[in-house]
Each structure stands twice: as C-alpha cells, then as structure tokens.
Coordinates of C-alpha atoms in Angstrom, one line a residue:
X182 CA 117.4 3.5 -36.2
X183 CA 113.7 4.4 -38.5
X184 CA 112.5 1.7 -35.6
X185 CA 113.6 3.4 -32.6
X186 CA 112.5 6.6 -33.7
X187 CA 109.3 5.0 -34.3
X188 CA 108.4 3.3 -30.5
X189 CA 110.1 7.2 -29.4
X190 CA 106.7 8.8 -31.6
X191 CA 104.6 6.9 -30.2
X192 CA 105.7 6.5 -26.7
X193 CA 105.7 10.4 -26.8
X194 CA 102.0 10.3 -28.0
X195 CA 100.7 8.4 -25.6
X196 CA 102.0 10.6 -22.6
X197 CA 100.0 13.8 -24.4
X198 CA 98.0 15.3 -22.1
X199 CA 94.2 15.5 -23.0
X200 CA 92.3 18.0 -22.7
X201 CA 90.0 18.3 -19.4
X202 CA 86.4 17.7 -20.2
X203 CA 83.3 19.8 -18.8
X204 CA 81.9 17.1 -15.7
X205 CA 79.0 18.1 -13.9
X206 CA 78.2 18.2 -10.5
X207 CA 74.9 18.1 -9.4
X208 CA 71.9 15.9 -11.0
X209 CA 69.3 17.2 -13.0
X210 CA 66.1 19.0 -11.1
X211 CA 63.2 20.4 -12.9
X212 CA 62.5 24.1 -13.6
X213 CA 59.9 26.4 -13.9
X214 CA 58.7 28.5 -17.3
X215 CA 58.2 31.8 -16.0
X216 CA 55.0 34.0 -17.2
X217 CA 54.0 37.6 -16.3
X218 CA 50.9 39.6 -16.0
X219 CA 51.2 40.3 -19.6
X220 CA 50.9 36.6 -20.4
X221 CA 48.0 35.7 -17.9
X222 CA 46.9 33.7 -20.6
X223 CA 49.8 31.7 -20.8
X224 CA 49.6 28.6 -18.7
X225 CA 53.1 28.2 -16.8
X226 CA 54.3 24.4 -17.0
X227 CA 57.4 22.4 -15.7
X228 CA 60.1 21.1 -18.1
X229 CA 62.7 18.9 -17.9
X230 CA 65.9 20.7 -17.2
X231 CA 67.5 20.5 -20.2
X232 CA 71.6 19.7 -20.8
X233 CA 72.5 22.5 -23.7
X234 CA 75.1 24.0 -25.3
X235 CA 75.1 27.2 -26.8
X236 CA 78.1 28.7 -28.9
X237 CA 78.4 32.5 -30.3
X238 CA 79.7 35.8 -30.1
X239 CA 78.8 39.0 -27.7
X240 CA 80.1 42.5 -27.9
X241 CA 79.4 45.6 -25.4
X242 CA 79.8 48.6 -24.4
X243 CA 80.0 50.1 -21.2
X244 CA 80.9 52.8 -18.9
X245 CA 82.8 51.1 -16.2
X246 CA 83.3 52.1 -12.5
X247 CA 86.0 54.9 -12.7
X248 CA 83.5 56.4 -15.6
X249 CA 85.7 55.4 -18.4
X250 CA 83.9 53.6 -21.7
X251 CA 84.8 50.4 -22.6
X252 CA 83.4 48.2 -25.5
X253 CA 85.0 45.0 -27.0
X254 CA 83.8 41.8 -28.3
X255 CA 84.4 38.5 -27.2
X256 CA 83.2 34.7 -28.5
X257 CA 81.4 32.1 -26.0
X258 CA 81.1 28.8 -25.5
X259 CA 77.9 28.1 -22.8
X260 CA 77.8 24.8 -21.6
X261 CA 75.0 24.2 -19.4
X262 CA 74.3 20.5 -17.5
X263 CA 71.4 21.1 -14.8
X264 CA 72.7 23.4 -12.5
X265 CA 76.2 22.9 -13.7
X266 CA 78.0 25.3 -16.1
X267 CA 81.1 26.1 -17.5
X268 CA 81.6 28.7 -20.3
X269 CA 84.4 30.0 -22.1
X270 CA 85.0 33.4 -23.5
X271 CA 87.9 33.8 -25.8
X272 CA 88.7 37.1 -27.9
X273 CA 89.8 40.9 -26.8
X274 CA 87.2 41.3 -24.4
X275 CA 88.2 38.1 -23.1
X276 CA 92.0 38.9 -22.9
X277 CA 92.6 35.7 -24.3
X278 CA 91.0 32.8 -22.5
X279 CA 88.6 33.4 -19.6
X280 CA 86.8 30.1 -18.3
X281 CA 84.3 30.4 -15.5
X282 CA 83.0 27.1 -14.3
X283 CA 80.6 26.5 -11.6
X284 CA 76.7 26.2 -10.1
X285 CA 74.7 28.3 -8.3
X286 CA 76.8 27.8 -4.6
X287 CA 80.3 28.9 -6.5
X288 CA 82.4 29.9 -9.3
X289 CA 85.5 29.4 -10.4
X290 CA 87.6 31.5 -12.6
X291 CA 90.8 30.7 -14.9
X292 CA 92.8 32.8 -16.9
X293 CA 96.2 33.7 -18.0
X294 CA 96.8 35.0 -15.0
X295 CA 95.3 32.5 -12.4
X296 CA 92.5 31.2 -10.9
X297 CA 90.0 32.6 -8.6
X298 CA 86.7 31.5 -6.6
X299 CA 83.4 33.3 -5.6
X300 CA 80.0 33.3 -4.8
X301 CA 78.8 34.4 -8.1
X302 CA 80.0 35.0 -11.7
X303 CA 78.9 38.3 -11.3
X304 CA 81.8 39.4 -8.8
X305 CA 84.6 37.5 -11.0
X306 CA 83.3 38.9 -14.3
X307 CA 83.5 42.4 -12.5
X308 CA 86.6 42.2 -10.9
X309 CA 88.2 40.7 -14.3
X310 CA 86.8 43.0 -16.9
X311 CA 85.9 46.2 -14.6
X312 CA 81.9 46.4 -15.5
X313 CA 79.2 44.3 -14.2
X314 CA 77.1 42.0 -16.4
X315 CA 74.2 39.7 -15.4
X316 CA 75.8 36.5 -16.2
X317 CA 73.6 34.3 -13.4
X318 CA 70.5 35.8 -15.3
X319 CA 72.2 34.5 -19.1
X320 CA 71.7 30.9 -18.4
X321 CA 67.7 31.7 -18.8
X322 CA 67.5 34.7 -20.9
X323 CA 69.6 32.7 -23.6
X324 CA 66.3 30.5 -23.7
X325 CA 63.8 33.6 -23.8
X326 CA 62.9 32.6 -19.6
X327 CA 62.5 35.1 -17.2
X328 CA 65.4 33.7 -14.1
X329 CA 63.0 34.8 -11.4
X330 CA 59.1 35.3 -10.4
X331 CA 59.6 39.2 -10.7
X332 CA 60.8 39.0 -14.8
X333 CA 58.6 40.7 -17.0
X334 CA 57.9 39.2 -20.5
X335 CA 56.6 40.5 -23.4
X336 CA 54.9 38.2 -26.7
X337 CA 53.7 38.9 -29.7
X338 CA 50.5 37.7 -31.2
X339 CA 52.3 34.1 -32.1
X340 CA 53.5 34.1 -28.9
X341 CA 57.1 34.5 -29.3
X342 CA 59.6 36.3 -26.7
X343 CA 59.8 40.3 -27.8
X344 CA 61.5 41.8 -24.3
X345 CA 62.1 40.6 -21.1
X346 CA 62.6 42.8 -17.8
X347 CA 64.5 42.1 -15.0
X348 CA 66.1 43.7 -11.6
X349 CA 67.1 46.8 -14.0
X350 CA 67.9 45.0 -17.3
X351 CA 65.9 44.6 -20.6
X352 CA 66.3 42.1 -23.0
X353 CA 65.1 42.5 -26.7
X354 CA 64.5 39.8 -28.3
X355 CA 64.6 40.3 -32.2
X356 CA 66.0 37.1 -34.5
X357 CA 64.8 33.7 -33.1
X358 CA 67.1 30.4 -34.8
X359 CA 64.8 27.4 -34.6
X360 CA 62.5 28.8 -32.4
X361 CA 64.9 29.9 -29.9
X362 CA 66.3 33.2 -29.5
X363 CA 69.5 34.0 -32.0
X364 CA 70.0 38.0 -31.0
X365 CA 69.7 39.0 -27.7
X366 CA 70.2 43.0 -26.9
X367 CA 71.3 43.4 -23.2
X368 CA 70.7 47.0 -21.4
X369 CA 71.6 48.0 -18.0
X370 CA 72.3 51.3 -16.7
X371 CA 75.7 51.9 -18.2
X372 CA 76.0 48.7 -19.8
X373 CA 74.9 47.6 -23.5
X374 CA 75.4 43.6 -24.4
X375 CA 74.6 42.4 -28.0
X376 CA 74.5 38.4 -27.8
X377 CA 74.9 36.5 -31.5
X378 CA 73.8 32.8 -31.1
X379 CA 75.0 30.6 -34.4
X380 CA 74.3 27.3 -32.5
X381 CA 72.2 25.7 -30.3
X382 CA 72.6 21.6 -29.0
X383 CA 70.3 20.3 -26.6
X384 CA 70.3 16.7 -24.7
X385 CA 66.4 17.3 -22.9
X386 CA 66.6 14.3 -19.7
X387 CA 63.7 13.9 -17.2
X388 CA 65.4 13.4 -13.6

C-alpha cells in the first residue's frame, strides 16, 4: 500500500499545471534616447533595445470621472522584451490580480473577472480602475526617456534626469538606484502616481 500511494504522488505531480511564462512576440528593434532644447548639448544616440524587468510598488490618488477621489496602492511587476510587455499589478488598487500583456498594436487584459482586448493599455486600465494613467508612456519614463520627440527633459549639472514633460504629465525624478531612476512622481490633471522601484534586471541584445 506505502508503494501505491507513492507512483499515486508522483503520478499526481507530474500532471501539475505550470505556470504560463512571459513569451514575446516581436524581435528586438533599436530605439532612440530622446533630448530636449534644454539638453542641446546632449548628443542623442541609439541603443540597443534592451530586455528588462522592473519590480516595485505605485500608489495614487485621483479624482476619477464621476468626480469622486480615489487613491490606493498597488505592487508591479514590468516585464519588458522589445516591444513586448506584460506586467502584473497585484494589491487593493489592483483588486487582486490584474495582468495586462501586449505591444504597441494591442493589449490584453486578465483579471478575476475576465479577459479583455484593446488598442491601448490606457483604455483597459481606465475602464478597470475608473481613472486614466499613462501606462504606454511608463515603459520609457521608468528609464528617465522621454516616449516621444515632444517630451521635455530636465538635468542637473551631472546630467542626471530631474523632470520630464509630456502631453500634460510631469515626472519628478528624485532617488536614482544604480543610476536609474528609483522614485518616480507622476502628475496629470486630476491624477497623482508615486512609483517605488526596489529592482531593476536588464538582458541589453543588439538585433
């Protein structure tokens, strides 16, 4: 009988379901370092695009659509593979588990309540949480970049990021981990996002 019950154990092990890992879809281009007119100076280079993860914790506050304020916090896991991302928000503000995976054609959405596609984060994360955020933006401002030709960036005397301006949002950066940024504060017209990096991990490829 110990026997039997043994092969059962095992037999029931190796039907466990793994978890589903994070597979890109698109291969890896190269991007553009953004300056300003405040960093003339500056020369603007290409770099590889780089594979990265990013882990930590943001919290807001908001007034949302039907002018009620709303604040929570919520901790992230930013995987980022070229174009490819998927990241994961699990706390209050999260309502559990939120996973948005996708590039910079469509998004997907999962939660505890079903799945959803779009053409941006930015309508999911609305339509989940009630406020708007600029989530396409993140994926640069996490790295102190401005995401278009129109950011505005601001350095101090050794260079390093101090604010960054873009399509209505400001970024303060004021705590840099390892030379990159490691406190982030996010304002918008009603919104106000605090990000909290404790860990970077970068893979840097050359297509």
């Amino acid at each position: 009988m110990r026997n039997l019950a043994i092969i059962m154990m095992l037999l029931l092990t190796g039907c466990a379901t793994k978890p589903k890992p994070f597979i890109p879809n698109t291969a890896l281009e190269p991007i553009v370092n953004q300056t300003s007119e405040q960093t003339a100076t500056q020369p603007t280079v290409v770099v590889p695009q780089q594979i990265w993860t990013a882990t930590g914790k943001f919290a807001a506050r908001t007034l949302t659509n039907d002018g009620k304020k709303k604040g929570g916090s919520v901790y992230f896991v930013w995987q980022q593979h070229g174009q490819d991302y998927q990241v994961t928000l699990t706390g209050p503000l999260g309502q559990g588990r939120t996973v948005f995976v996708g590039n910079r054609q469509q998004v997907t959405m999962q939660n505890n309540e079903g799945e959803w596609q779009a053409d941006s984060p930015e309508i999911l994360f609305e339509n989940a949480f009630g406020w708007s955020a600029p989530v396409s933006f993140l994926q640069y401002w996490l790295h102190g970049q401005g995401a278009t030709p129109q950011a505005i960036l601001n350095y101090d005397a050794q260079g390093q990021l101090l604010s960054l301006q873009e399509q209505g949002w400001q970024a303060q950066y004021s705590q840099y981990l390892q030379a990159l940024p490691q406190k982030i504060v996010i304002t918008g017209a009603n919104t106000t996002m605090t990000v909290l990096i404790n860990d970077w991990q970068h893979n840097t490829q050359t297509p």
